[in-house]
PDB file of C-alpha atoms and ligand atoms in Angstrom:
ATOM      1  CA  MET A 881      -5.980   3.482 -18.624  1.00 79.00           C
ATOM      2  CA  GLN A 882      -2.519   4.871 -18.783  1.00 91.00           C
ATOM      3  CA  GLU A 883       0.411   2.942 -17.170  1.00 94.00           C
ATOM      4  CA  VAL A 884       2.578   4.967 -14.893  1.00 95.00           C
ATOM      5  CA  LEU A 885       4.682   2.350 -13.311  1.00 96.00           C
ATOM      6  CA  LYS A 886       5.331  -1.363 -14.122  1.00 96.00           C
ATOM      7  CA  ILE A 887       7.533  -3.573 -11.920  1.00 96.00           C
ATOM      8  CA  GLU A 888       8.565  -6.967 -12.926  1.00 96.00           C
ATOM      9  CA  GLY A 889      10.180  -9.574 -10.845  1.00 96.00           C
ATOM     10  CA  LEU A 890      12.096  -7.123  -8.696  1.00 96.00           C
ATOM     11  CA  THR A 891      14.433  -8.814  -6.176  1.00 96.00           C
ATOM     12  CA  LYS A 892      16.874  -7.376  -3.673  1.00 96.00           C
ATOM     13  CA  ARG A 893      18.923  -9.267  -0.974  1.00 95.00           C
ATOM     14  CA  TYR A 894      20.841  -7.970   1.829  1.00 94.00           C
ATOM     15  CA  GLY A 895      23.040 -10.965   2.754  1.00 92.00           C
ATOM     16  CA  ALA A 896      20.675 -13.706   3.762  1.00 91.00           C
ATOM     17  CA  ILE A 897      17.688 -11.345   3.923  1.00 92.00           C
ATOM     18  CA  ARG A 898      15.416 -11.156   0.952  1.00 91.00           C
ATOM     19  CA  ALA A 899      14.171  -7.648   1.248  1.00 94.00           C
ATOM     20  CA  ILE A 900      12.140  -8.005  -1.951  1.00 96.00           C
ATOM     21  CA  ASP A 901      11.481 -11.186  -3.616  1.00 94.00           C
ATOM     22  CA  GLY A 902      10.167 -11.392  -7.206  1.00 95.00           C
ATOM     23  CA  LEU A 903       7.788  -8.329  -6.836  1.00 96.00           C
ATOM     24  CA  SER A 904       5.630  -7.426  -9.783  1.00 96.00           C
ATOM     25  CA  LEU A 905       2.924  -4.859  -9.880  1.00 95.00           C
ATOM     26  CA  GLU A 906       1.529  -2.066 -12.030  1.00 96.00           C
ATOM     27  CA  VAL A 907       0.202   1.413 -11.107  1.00 96.00           C
ATOM     28  CA  GLN A 908      -2.110   3.319 -13.494  1.00 95.00           C
ATOM     29  CA  LYS A 909      -2.507   7.074 -13.818  1.00 95.00           C
ATOM     30  CA  GLY A 910      -4.895   8.527 -11.252  1.00 94.00           C
ATOM     31  CA  GLN A 911      -4.580   5.713  -8.833  1.00 95.00           C
ATOM     32  CA  VAL A 912      -3.752   6.218  -5.201  1.00 96.00           C
ATOM     33  CA  PHE A 913      -1.583   2.964  -4.760  1.00 97.00           C
ATOM     34  CA  GLY A 914      -0.912   1.703  -1.263  1.00 96.00           C
ATOM     35  CA  ILE A 915       2.007  -0.566  -0.592  1.00 96.00           C
ATOM     36  CA  LEU A 916       0.919  -2.108   2.674  1.00 94.00           C
ATOM     37  CA  GLY A 917       2.997  -4.358   4.858  1.00 93.00           C
ATOM     38  CA  PRO A 918       4.417  -4.827   8.310  1.00 90.00           C
ATOM     39  CA  ASN A 919       7.777  -3.278   9.234  1.00 89.00           C
ATOM     40  CA  GLY A 920      10.629  -5.063   7.312  1.00 89.00           C
ATOM     41  CA  SER A 921       8.314  -6.280   4.529  1.00 92.00           C
ATOM     42  CA  GLY A 922      10.379  -4.466   1.881  1.00 94.00           C
ATOM     43  CA  LYS A 923       8.392  -1.242   1.264  1.00 94.00           C
ATOM     44  CA  THR A 924      11.276   1.284   1.651  1.00 93.00           C
ATOM     45  CA  THR A 925      13.509  -0.875  -0.320  1.00 95.00           C
ATOM     46  CA  THR A 926      11.022  -1.046  -3.148  1.00 96.00           C
ATOM     47  CA  LEU A 927      10.637   2.693  -3.143  1.00 95.00           C
ATOM     48  CA  GLY A 928      14.474   3.128  -3.012  1.00 93.00           C
ATOM     49  CA  ILE A 929      14.810   1.050  -6.132  1.00 94.00           C
ATOM     50  CA  LEU A 930      12.080   2.932  -7.941  1.00 94.00           C
ATOM     51  CA  LEU A 931      13.952   6.262  -7.048  1.00 91.00           C
ATOM     52  CA  ASP A 932      17.310   4.949  -8.139  1.00 90.00           C
ATOM     53  CA  ILE A 933      18.679   5.022  -4.606  1.00 89.00           C
ATOM     54  CA  THR A 934      19.032   1.356  -4.386  1.00 92.00           C
ATOM     55  CA  ARG A 935      20.114  -1.204  -7.047  1.00 93.00           C
ATOM     56  CA  PRO A 936      18.092  -4.350  -7.438  1.00 95.00           C
ATOM     57  CA  ASP A 937      19.716  -7.662  -7.812  1.00 96.00           C
ATOM     58  CA  ARG A 938      17.129  -8.816 -10.427  1.00 95.00           C
ATOM     59  CA  GLY A 939      13.974  -7.627 -12.164  1.00 96.00           C
ATOM     60  CA  THR A 940      13.082  -4.534 -14.040  1.00 95.00           C
ATOM     61  CA  PHE A 941      10.811  -1.404 -13.701  1.00 96.00           C
ATOM     62  CA  SER A 942       9.539   1.205 -16.064  1.00 95.00           C
ATOM     63  CA  TRP A 943       8.138   4.668 -15.455  1.00 95.00           C
ATOM     64  CA  PHE A 944       5.572   5.976 -18.045  1.00 93.00           C
ATOM     65  CA  GLY A 945       6.139   2.970 -20.236  1.00 91.00           C
ATOM     66  CA  GLN A 946       9.902   3.647 -20.695  1.00 89.00           C
ATOM     67  CA  LYS A 947      13.044   2.469 -19.199  1.00 88.00           C
ATOM     68  CA  PRO A 948      13.772   4.644 -16.086  1.00 85.00           C
ATOM     69  CA  THR A 949      15.821   7.656 -17.240  1.00 85.00           C
ATOM     70  CA  HIS A 950      16.887  10.852 -15.550  1.00 83.00           C
ATOM     71  CA  LEU A 951      14.126  12.716 -17.422  1.00 82.00           C
ATOM     72  CA  ALA A 952      11.459  10.324 -16.209  1.00 83.00           C
ATOM     73  CA  ARG A 953      12.865  10.696 -12.779  1.00 83.00           C
ATOM     74  CA  ARG A 954      12.116  14.426 -12.902  1.00 83.00           C
ATOM     75  CA  ARG A 955       8.387  13.577 -13.287  1.00 90.00           C
ATOM     76  CA  ILE A 956       8.273  11.970  -9.848  1.00 93.00           C
ATOM     77  CA  GLY A 957       8.336  13.692  -6.476  1.00 91.00           C
ATOM     78  CA  ALA A 958       9.109  11.726  -3.266  1.00 89.00           C
ATOM     79  CA  THR A 959       9.174  12.532   0.394  1.00 82.00           C
ATOM     80  CA  LEU A 960      11.739   9.781   0.794  1.00 71.00           C
ATOM     81  CA  GLU A 961      14.351  12.418  -0.004  1.00 62.00           C
ATOM     82  CA  SER A 962      12.546  15.324   1.695  1.00 61.00           C
ATOM     83  CA  PRO A 963      14.724  18.257   2.351  1.00 69.00           C
ATOM     84  CA  VAL A 964      15.951  19.477   5.679  1.00 82.00           C
ATOM     85  CA  PHE A 965      14.462  22.815   6.071  1.00 93.00           C
ATOM     86  CA  TYR A 966      16.097  25.866   7.728  1.00 95.00           C
ATOM     87  CA  PRO A 967      14.428  26.451  11.140  1.00 94.00           C
ATOM     88  CA  TYR A 968      14.809  30.236  11.037  1.00 96.00           C
ATOM     89  CA  LEU A 969      13.498  30.778   7.622  1.00 96.00           C
ATOM     90  CA  SER A 970       9.810  31.094   6.598  1.00 96.00           C
ATOM     91  CA  ALA A 971       7.933  28.509   4.610  1.00 96.00           C
ATOM     92  CA  ILE A 972       8.260  30.801   1.602  1.00 96.00           C
ATOM     93  CA  ASN A 973      12.041  31.288   1.879  1.00 96.00           C
ATOM     94  CA  ASN A 974      12.512  27.581   2.454  1.00 96.00           C
ATOM     95  CA  LEU A 975      10.547  26.803  -0.771  1.00 95.00           C
ATOM     96  CA  LYS A 976      12.554  29.426  -2.719  1.00 96.00           C
ATOM     97  CA  ILE A 977      15.618  27.391  -1.745  1.00 94.00           C
ATOM     98  CA  ILE A 978      13.916  24.154  -2.988  1.00 91.00           C
ATOM     99  CA  ALA A 979      12.955  26.016  -6.128  1.00 93.00           C
ATOM    100  CA  ASN A 980      16.584  27.013  -6.766  1.00 93.00           C
ATOM    101  CA  ILE A 981      17.785  23.404  -6.202  1.00 88.00           C
ATOM    102  CA  LYS A 982      15.182  22.070  -8.616  1.00 87.00           C
ATOM    103  CA  GLY A 983      15.982  24.892 -11.108  1.00 88.00           C
ATOM    104  CA  ILE A 984      12.465  26.130 -11.321  1.00 91.00           C
ATOM    105  CA  GLY A 985      10.857  29.631 -10.707  1.00 91.00           C
ATOM    106  CA  TYR A 986       9.213  30.989  -7.650  1.00 94.00           C
ATOM    107  CA  GLN A 987       5.830  31.419  -9.334  1.00 92.00           C
ATOM    108  CA  GLY A 988       4.414  28.003  -8.010  1.00 91.00           C
ATOM    109  CA  ILE A 989       5.164  28.585  -4.456  1.00 95.00           C
ATOM    110  CA  ASP A 990       1.932  30.354  -3.335  1.00 95.00           C
ATOM    111  CA  ASP A 991      -0.023  27.665  -5.107  1.00 92.00           C
ATOM    112  CA  VAL A 992       1.573  24.742  -3.366  1.00 93.00           C
ATOM    113  CA  LEU A 993       1.334  26.547  -0.009  1.00 95.00           C
ATOM    114  CA  GLU A 994      -2.376  27.005  -0.678  1.00 92.00           C
ATOM    115  CA  LEU A 995      -2.719  23.356  -1.576  1.00 89.00           C
ATOM    116  CA  VAL A 996      -1.144  22.045   1.645  1.00 90.00           C
ATOM    117  CA  GLY A 997      -3.050  24.645   3.741  1.00 90.00           C
ATOM    118  CA  LEU A 998      -0.013  26.728   4.804  1.00 93.00           C
ATOM    119  CA  TYR A 999      -0.643  29.909   2.850  1.00 94.00           C
ATOM    120  CA  GLY A1000      -1.890  31.692   5.956  1.00 95.00           C
ATOM    121  CA  ARG A1001       1.328  30.856   7.786  1.00 94.00           C
ATOM    122  CA  ARG A1002       3.673  31.295   4.855  1.00 94.00           C
ATOM    123  CA  HIS A1003       5.678  33.975   6.579  1.00 96.00           C
ATOM    124  CA  SER A1004       6.061  31.995   9.966  1.00 96.00           C
ATOM    125  CA  LYS A1005       9.461  30.522  10.668  1.00 96.00           C
ATOM    126  CA  PHE A1006       9.759  26.800  10.065  1.00 96.00           C
ATOM    127  CA  ARG A1007      10.641  26.191  13.696  1.00 94.00           C
ATOM    128  CA  THR A1008       7.351  27.418  14.823  1.00 95.00           C
ATOM    129  CA  TYR A1009       5.433  24.857  12.865  1.00 93.00           C
ATOM    130  CA  SER A1010       3.678  21.827  14.378  1.00 89.00           C
ATOM    131  CA  LEU A1011       4.857  18.426  13.260  1.00 85.00           C
ATOM    132  CA  GLY A1012       1.843  18.143  11.002  1.00 87.00           C
ATOM    133  CA  MET A1013       2.689  21.546   9.442  1.00 90.00           C
ATOM    134  CA  LYS A1014       6.266  20.463   8.961  1.00 91.00           C
ATOM    135  CA  GLN A1015       5.188  17.418   7.068  1.00 88.00           C
ATOM    136  CA  ARG A1016       2.790  19.352   4.929  1.00 90.00           C
ATOM    137  CA  LEU A1017       5.687  21.711   4.001  1.00 93.00           C
ATOM    138  CA  ALA A1018       7.638  18.611   3.065  1.00 92.00           C
ATOM    139  CA  ILE A1019       4.772  17.572   0.780  1.00 91.00           C
ATOM    140  CA  ALA A1020       4.636  21.246  -0.644  1.00 93.00           C
ATOM    141  CA  SER A1021       8.365  20.882  -1.418  1.00 92.00           C
ATOM    142  CA  VAL A1022       7.677  17.667  -3.304  1.00 91.00           C
ATOM    143  CA  LEU A1023       4.790  19.286  -5.191  1.00 92.00           C
ATOM    144  CA  MET A1024       7.066  22.174  -6.516  1.00 91.00           C
ATOM    145  CA  GLY A1025       7.616  21.593 -10.147  1.00 89.00           C
ATOM    146  CA  ASP A1026       4.243  19.823 -10.480  1.00 89.00           C
ATOM    147  CA  PRO A1027       5.496  16.153 -10.673  1.00 93.00           C
ATOM    148  CA  GLU A1028       3.051  13.684 -12.244  1.00 93.00           C
ATOM    149  CA  VAL A1029       3.575  11.070  -9.527  1.00 95.00           C
ATOM    150  CA  LEU A1030       4.049  11.523  -5.819  1.00 95.00           C
ATOM    151  CA  ILE A1031       5.686   8.941  -3.639  1.00 95.00           C
ATOM    152  CA  PHE A1032       5.108   9.021   0.151  1.00 93.00           C
ATOM    153  CA  ASP A1033       6.871   6.680   2.529  1.00 91.00           C
ATOM    154  CA  GLU A1034       4.877   6.371   5.772  1.00 90.00           C
ATOM    155  CA  PRO A1035       3.677   9.913   5.552  1.00 89.00           C
ATOM    156  CA  THR A1036       2.049  10.075   9.042  1.00 89.00           C
ATOM    157  CA  ASN A1037       4.877   8.422  10.993  1.00 86.00           C
ATOM    158  CA  GLY A1038       5.571  10.283  14.177  1.00 81.00           C
ATOM    159  CA  LEU A1039       2.581  12.594  13.900  1.00 83.00           C
ATOM    160  CA  ASP A1040      -0.121  13.125  16.623  1.00 85.00           C
ATOM    161  CA  PRO A1041      -3.761  12.383  15.796  1.00 88.00           C
ATOM    162  CA  GLN A1042      -4.374  15.826  14.489  1.00 86.00           C
ATOM    163  CA  GLY A1043      -1.289  15.715  12.256  1.00 84.00           C
ATOM    164  CA  ILE A1044      -2.277  12.325  10.978  1.00 90.00           C
ATOM    165  CA  ALA A1045      -5.690  13.632  10.082  1.00 90.00           C
ATOM    166  CA  GLU A1046      -4.166  16.725   8.355  1.00 87.00           C
ATOM    167  CA  ILE A1047      -1.814  14.561   6.218  1.00 89.00           C
ATOM    168  CA  ARG A1048      -4.548  12.103   5.289  1.00 92.00           C
ATOM    169  CA  ASN A1049      -6.966  14.828   4.283  1.00 92.00           C
ATOM    170  CA  LEU A1050      -4.273  16.438   2.148  1.00 89.00           C
ATOM    171  CA  ILE A1051      -3.518  13.128   0.344  1.00 93.00           C
ATOM    172  CA  ILE A1052      -7.245  12.692  -0.262  1.00 93.00           C
ATOM    173  CA  ASP A1053      -7.457  16.256  -1.647  1.00 90.00           C
ATOM    174  CA  LEU A1054      -4.441  15.625  -3.928  1.00 90.00           C
ATOM    175  CA  ALA A1055      -6.107  12.254  -5.055  1.00 91.00           C
ATOM    176  CA  ARG A1056      -9.313  14.117  -5.884  1.00 90.00           C
ATOM    177  CA  ARG A1057      -7.426  16.373  -8.255  1.00 89.00           C
ATOM    178  CA  GLY A1058      -6.398  13.312 -10.126  1.00 89.00           C
ATOM    179  CA  GLN A1059      -2.779  13.181  -8.851  1.00 92.00           C
ATOM    180  CA  THR A1060      -1.161   9.702  -9.046  1.00 96.00           C
ATOM    181  CA  ILE A1061       0.205   8.730  -5.653  1.00 96.00           C
ATOM    182  CA  ILE A1062       2.195   5.766  -4.406  1.00 96.00           C
ATOM    183  CA  LEU A1063       2.117   5.377  -0.705  1.00 95.00           C
ATOM    184  CA  ALA A1064       3.933   2.965   1.591  1.00 95.00           C
ATOM    185  CA  SER A1065       2.452   2.331   4.858  1.00 94.00           C
ATOM    186  CA  HIS A1066       2.186  -0.279   7.663  1.00 92.00           C
ATOM    187  CA  LEU A1067      -1.223   1.046   8.655  1.00 92.00           C
ATOM    188  CA  LEU A1068      -4.358  -0.784   7.256  1.00 90.00           C
ATOM    189  CA  ASP A1069      -6.544   2.159   8.373  1.00 89.00           C
ATOM    190  CA  GLU A1070      -4.423   4.679   6.551  1.00 92.00           C
ATOM    191  CA  VAL A1071      -4.361   2.731   3.271  1.00 93.00           C
ATOM    192  CA  GLN A1072      -8.133   2.256   3.389  1.00 92.00           C
ATOM    193  CA  LYS A1073      -8.828   5.815   4.083  1.00 91.00           C
ATOM    194  CA  THR A1074      -6.566   7.264   1.412  1.00 93.00           C
ATOM    195  CA  CYS A1075      -5.856   4.659  -1.326  1.00 95.00           C
ATOM    196  CA  SER A1076      -7.829   3.371  -4.349  1.00 94.00           C
ATOM    197  CA  HIS A1077      -5.580   0.300  -4.849  1.00 95.00           C
ATOM    198  CA  VAL A1078      -3.305  -1.753  -2.630  1.00 94.00           C
ATOM    199  CA  ALA A1079      -0.469  -4.264  -2.887  1.00 95.00           C
ATOM    200  CA  ILE A1080       0.107  -6.219   0.292  1.00 93.00           C
ATOM    201  CA  LEU A1081       3.726  -7.246   0.991  1.00 93.00           C
ATOM    202  CA  ARG A1082       5.097  -9.805   3.364  1.00 90.00           C
ATOM    203  CA  ARG A1083       8.741 -10.547   3.594  1.00 90.00           C
ATOM    204  CA  GLY A1084       9.335  -9.041   0.251  1.00 92.00           C
ATOM    205  CA  GLN A1085       6.699 -11.050  -1.525  1.00 92.00           C
ATOM    206  CA  LYS A1086       3.348  -9.665  -2.843  1.00 93.00           C
ATOM    207  CA  LEU A1087       0.445 -11.506  -1.208  1.00 89.00           C
ATOM    208  CA  PHE A1088      -2.352  -9.557  -2.951  1.00 88.00           C
ATOM    209  CA  SER A1089      -2.937  -6.600  -5.198  1.00 91.00           C
ATOM    210  CA  GLY A1090      -6.147  -5.073  -6.361  1.00 92.00           C
ATOM    211  CA  PRO A1091      -8.763  -2.444  -5.588  1.00 93.00           C
ATOM    212  CA  ILE A1092      -9.048  -1.364  -2.020  1.00 91.00           C
ATOM    213  CA  SER A1093     -12.747  -2.449  -1.978  1.00 88.00           C
ATOM    214  CA  ALA A1094     -11.562  -6.051  -2.342  1.00 85.00           C
ATOM    215  CA  LEU A1095     -10.134  -5.960   1.208  1.00 83.00           C
ATOM    216  CA  SER A1096     -13.507  -5.605   2.821  1.00 81.00           C
ATOM    217  CA  LYS A1097     -15.428  -8.007   0.612  1.00 80.00           C
ATOM    218  CA  GLU A1098     -16.522 -10.992   2.560  1.00 74.00           C
ATOM    219  CA  THR A1099     -16.247 -14.523   1.456  1.00 77.00           C
ATOM    220  CA  GLU A1100     -18.106 -17.374   3.007  1.00 79.00           C
ATOM    221  CA  VAL A1101     -16.233 -20.387   4.071  1.00 85.00           C
ATOM    222  CA  LEU A1102     -17.823 -23.573   5.428  1.00 89.00           C
ATOM    223  CA  GLU A1103     -16.003 -25.392   8.241  1.00 91.00           C
ATOM    224  CA  LEU A1104     -16.485 -29.095   8.234  1.00 92.00           C
ATOM    225  CA  SER A1105     -15.281 -32.099  10.272  1.00 92.00           C
ATOM    226  CA  SER A1106     -16.191 -35.649  10.701  1.00 92.00           C
ATOM    227  CA  ASP A1107     -15.032 -38.698  12.605  1.00 90.00           C
ATOM    228  CA  ASP A1108     -13.319 -39.950   9.435  1.00 89.00           C
ATOM    229  CA  PRO A1109     -11.463 -36.861   7.977  1.00 88.00           C
ATOM    230  CA  GLU A1110      -9.883 -38.736   5.088  1.00 89.00           C
ATOM    231  CA  LYS A1111     -13.270 -40.057   3.925  1.00 91.00           C
ATOM    232  CA  LEU A1112     -14.723 -36.606   4.209  1.00 90.00           C
ATOM    233  CA  ALA A1113     -11.853 -35.075   2.118  1.00 90.00           C
ATOM    234  CA  SER A1114     -12.157 -37.542  -0.660  1.00 90.00           C
ATOM    235  CA  ALA A1115     -15.943 -37.015  -0.703  1.00 89.00           C
ATOM    236  CA  LEU A1116     -15.450 -33.330  -0.920  1.00 89.00           C
ATOM    237  CA  LYS A1117     -13.041 -33.834  -3.874  1.00 88.00           C
ATOM    238  CA  GLU A1118     -15.706 -35.733  -5.719  1.00 86.00           C
ATOM    239  CA  ILE A1119     -18.099 -32.678  -5.743  1.00 84.00           C
ATOM    240  CA  ASP A1120     -17.380 -30.683  -8.921  1.00 80.00           C
ATOM    241  CA  GLU A1121     -18.374 -27.322  -7.435  1.00 78.00           C
ATOM    242  CA  ILE A1122     -15.690 -27.500  -4.755  1.00 81.00           C
ATOM    243  CA  THR A1123     -12.366 -26.349  -6.122  1.00 75.00           C
ATOM    244  CA  ASP A1124     -10.297 -25.717  -3.058  1.00 79.00           C
ATOM    245  CA  ILE A1125     -10.173 -27.454   0.298  1.00 86.00           C
ATOM    246  CA  LYS A1126      -7.973 -26.297   3.054  1.00 86.00           C
ATOM    247  CA  LYS A1127      -7.098 -27.908   6.392  1.00 88.00           C
ATOM    248  CA  GLU A1128      -7.116 -25.966   9.608  1.00 87.00           C
ATOM    249  CA  GLY A1129      -6.460 -28.029  12.646  1.00 88.00           C
ATOM    250  CA  ASN A1130      -9.278 -30.743  12.744  1.00 88.00           C
ATOM    251  CA  LEU A1131     -11.329 -28.674  10.381  1.00 91.00           C
ATOM    252  CA  LEU A1132     -11.645 -28.820   6.612  1.00 91.00           C
ATOM    253  CA  LEU A1133     -12.471 -25.385   5.068  1.00 90.00           C
ATOM    254  CA  VAL A1134     -14.429 -25.091   1.838  1.00 88.00           C
ATOM    255  CA  ASN A1135     -15.161 -21.961  -0.101  1.00 81.00           C
ATOM    256  CA  SER A1136     -18.806 -22.331  -1.314  1.00 70.00           C
ATOM    257  CA  ARG A1137     -18.392 -19.286  -3.632  1.00 70.00           C
ATOM    258  CA  GLY A1138     -22.185 -18.834  -3.276  1.00 69.00           C
ATOM    259  CA  ARG A1139     -22.777 -22.078  -5.193  1.00 75.00           C
ATOM    260  CA  PHE A1140     -24.467 -24.023  -2.334  1.00 78.00           C
ATOM    261  CA  THR A1141     -25.662 -23.538   1.205  1.00 82.00           C
ATOM    262  CA  ALA A1142     -24.391 -25.308   4.233  1.00 84.00           C
ATOM    263  CA  ALA A1143     -27.622 -27.323   4.289  1.00 87.00           C
ATOM    264  CA  GLU A1144     -27.145 -28.303   0.666  1.00 87.00           C
ATOM    265  CA  LEU A1145     -23.526 -29.442   1.197  1.00 87.00           C
ATOM    266  CA  ASN A1146     -24.653 -31.352   4.355  1.00 88.00           C
ATOM    267  CA  GLY A1147     -27.282 -33.181   2.213  1.00 89.00           C
ATOM    268  CA  LEU A1148     -24.624 -34.053  -0.667  1.00 88.00           C
ATOM    269  CA  LEU A1149     -22.290 -35.405   2.007  1.00 89.00           C
ATOM    270  CA  HIS A1150     -25.048 -37.349   3.715  1.00 91.00           C
ATOM    271  CA  ASP A1151     -25.910 -39.005   0.295  1.00 90.00           C
ATOM    272  CA  LYS A1152     -22.228 -40.132   0.192  1.00 88.00           C
ATOM    273  CA  GLY A1153     -22.615 -41.714   3.650  1.00 89.00           C
ATOM    274  CA  ILE A1154     -20.852 -39.012   5.576  1.00 89.00           C
ATOM    275  CA  MET A1155     -22.066 -37.836   9.014  1.00 89.00           C
ATOM    276  CA  LEU A1156     -20.682 -34.396   9.903  1.00 91.00           C
ATOM    277  CA  SER A1157     -19.664 -33.711  13.488  1.00 91.00           C
ATOM    278  CA  HIS A1158     -19.208 -29.949  12.749  1.00 93.00           C
ATOM    279  CA  LEU A1159     -20.695 -27.636  10.163  1.00 91.00           C
ATOM    280  CA  ASN A1160     -20.353 -23.946  10.369  1.00 89.00           C
ATOM    281  CA  LEU A1161     -20.535 -20.975   7.994  1.00 85.00           C
ATOM    282  CA  ARG A1162     -17.616 -18.576   8.522  1.00 82.00           C
ATOM    283  CA  HIS A1163     -17.570 -15.024   7.085  1.00 80.00           C
ATOM    284  CA  LYS A1164     -14.010 -14.106   6.242  1.00 75.00           C
ATOM    285  CA  SER A1165     -12.499 -10.952   4.694  1.00 76.00           C
ATOM    286  CA  LEU A1166      -9.102 -10.228   3.402  1.00 78.00           C
ATOM    287  CA  GLU A1167      -9.195  -7.320   5.806  1.00 79.00           C
ATOM    288  CA  GLN A1168      -9.208  -9.643   8.788  1.00 79.00           C
ATOM    289  CA  GLU A1169      -6.337 -11.604   7.282  1.00 78.00           C
ATOM    290  CA  VAL A1170      -4.305  -8.463   6.620  1.00 78.00           C
ATOM    291  CA  LEU A1171      -4.854  -7.152  10.219  1.00 78.00           C
ATOM    292  CA  LYS A1172      -3.446 -10.404  11.516  1.00 78.00           C
ATOM    293  CA  LEU A1173      -0.512 -10.158   9.151  1.00 77.00           C
ATOM    294  CA  LEU A1174       0.346  -6.666  10.274  1.00 78.00           C
ATOM    295  CA  GLU A1175       0.336  -7.738  13.904  1.00 79.00           C
ATOM    296  CA  GLU A1176       2.800 -10.490  13.239  1.00 73.00           C
ATOM    297  CA  PRO A1177       6.419  -9.882  14.342  1.00 65.00           C
ATOM    298  CA  ALA A1178       8.681  -9.290  11.302  1.00 61.00           C
TER     299      ALA A1178
HETATM  300  P1  LIG Y 977       9.840  -0.366   7.689  1.00 53.30           P
HETATM  301  O1  LIG Y 977       8.358  -0.080   7.701  1.00 53.30           O
HETATM  302  O2  LIG Y 977      10.254  -0.863   9.061  1.00 53.30           O
HETATM  303  O3  LIG Y 977      10.753   0.714   7.198  1.00 53.30           O
HETATM  304  P2  LIG Y 977       9.883  -1.819   5.219  1.00 53.30           P
HETATM  305  O4  LIG Y 977       8.697  -2.603   4.814  1.00 53.30           O
HETATM  306  O5  LIG Y 977      10.165  -0.368   4.617  1.00 53.30           O
HETATM  307  O6  LIG Y 977       9.984  -1.634   6.792  1.00 53.30           O
HETATM  308  P3  LIG Y 977      12.584  -2.417   4.377  1.00 53.30           P
HETATM  309  O7  LIG Y 977      13.126  -1.219   5.034  1.00 53.30           O
HETATM  310  O8  LIG Y 977      12.531  -2.269   2.915  1.00 53.30           O
HETATM  311  O9  LIG Y 977      11.153  -2.739   4.897  1.00 53.30           O
HETATM  312  O10 LIG Y 977      13.422  -3.669   4.732  1.00 53.30           O
HETATM  313  C1  LIG Y 977      13.245  -4.911   4.298  1.00 53.30           C
HETATM  314  C2  LIG Y 977      14.213  -5.915   4.873  1.00 53.30           C
HETATM  315  O11 LIG Y 977      15.529  -5.535   4.404  1.00 53.30           O
HETATM  316  C3  LIG Y 977      14.329  -5.796   6.358  1.00 53.30           C
HETATM  317  O12 LIG Y 977      14.572  -7.109   6.881  1.00 53.30           O
HETATM  318  C4  LIG Y 977      15.463  -4.926   6.580  1.00 53.30           C
HETATM  319  O13 LIG Y 977      16.198  -5.187   7.907  1.00 53.30           O
HETATM  320  C5  LIG Y 977      16.337  -5.168   5.394  1.00 53.30           C
HETATM  321  N1  LIG Y 977      17.239  -4.210   4.992  1.00 53.30           N
HETATM  322  C6  LIG Y 977      16.863  -3.028   4.395  1.00 53.30           C
HETATM  323  N2  LIG Y 977      17.839  -2.152   4.156  1.00 53.30           N
HETATM  324  C7  LIG Y 977      19.055  -2.794   4.515  1.00 53.30           C
HETATM  325  C8  LIG Y 977      20.428  -2.525   4.519  1.00 53.30           C
HETATM  326  N3  LIG Y 977      20.810  -1.430   3.975  1.00 53.30           N
HETATM  327  N4  LIG Y 977      21.222  -3.466   4.914  1.00 53.30           N
HETATM  328  C9  LIG Y 977      20.721  -4.599   5.376  1.00 53.30           C
HETATM  329  N5  LIG Y 977      19.437  -5.064   5.470  1.00 53.30           N
HETATM  330  C10 LIG Y 977      18.574  -4.125   4.987  1.00 53.30           C
END
């Protein structure tokens, strides 16, 4: 695996607000890495720091295993700074202007237009494009110069369902070509459809990071209660296989990690003189937790 990005302990405050709070994560080459969190969780601030638009208060990051330099920065394309296109110019002529700004030739223009599915409309004026097409042209402009990493901030914001599908399919196509992509989104569905890996942010802190498949993996949690909750808690602590016990209202939650069934635990507790008043097996996934988190007000 080849490290593309490493963030360590990044922190940024705005007055009393901690926009990012000790954030660490790593992105490897070829990953489509989703930064998922509700509004205000620090996604844009993080991307701004990575693109040298915002200065962090603390922490470091490196691109391609090196301290961020102007040269490394040229290997990264981002829609955060996407250009304002001229409405009366065609896609081709708008991209020629971008090529001039980037100091590169025009030879890649047809290829990127093909890639984003706008080649057939390359001579149409920008103002005649749908929102989805405009967003695809923005992505085409980011692709100019063949950057090694693409950064998208909420790429489907403001698009209608068709535009959303167009952009998601384009991201999936780019990913299939092995392109490394970092994508910030507040939509679980979007991240699940397009990303290979995810970091979940809440109030600037990372709650989880790992492969996208980990989100839908179910864990089994046993809900227990008895008339004497303290006796139940201490009996549970005596059982070696039980490593974490959580309290939720009147219930104690125990992760069985597949080591025992509800009936077996009931038997163990019965031997310790505990009569359970409630015993239930709950299937829980990180996905459900994340959905709840994304619905919470910032
Ligand atoms: P959204 O999806 O709404 O853009 P986000 O996850 O990208 O949210 P940020 O835009 O990074 O979150 O904001 C994180 C926190 O920092 C928020 O509480 C926001 O109000 C605050 N913040 C961001 N930029 C500034 C700024 N320039 N001045 C003051 N506060 C800011």
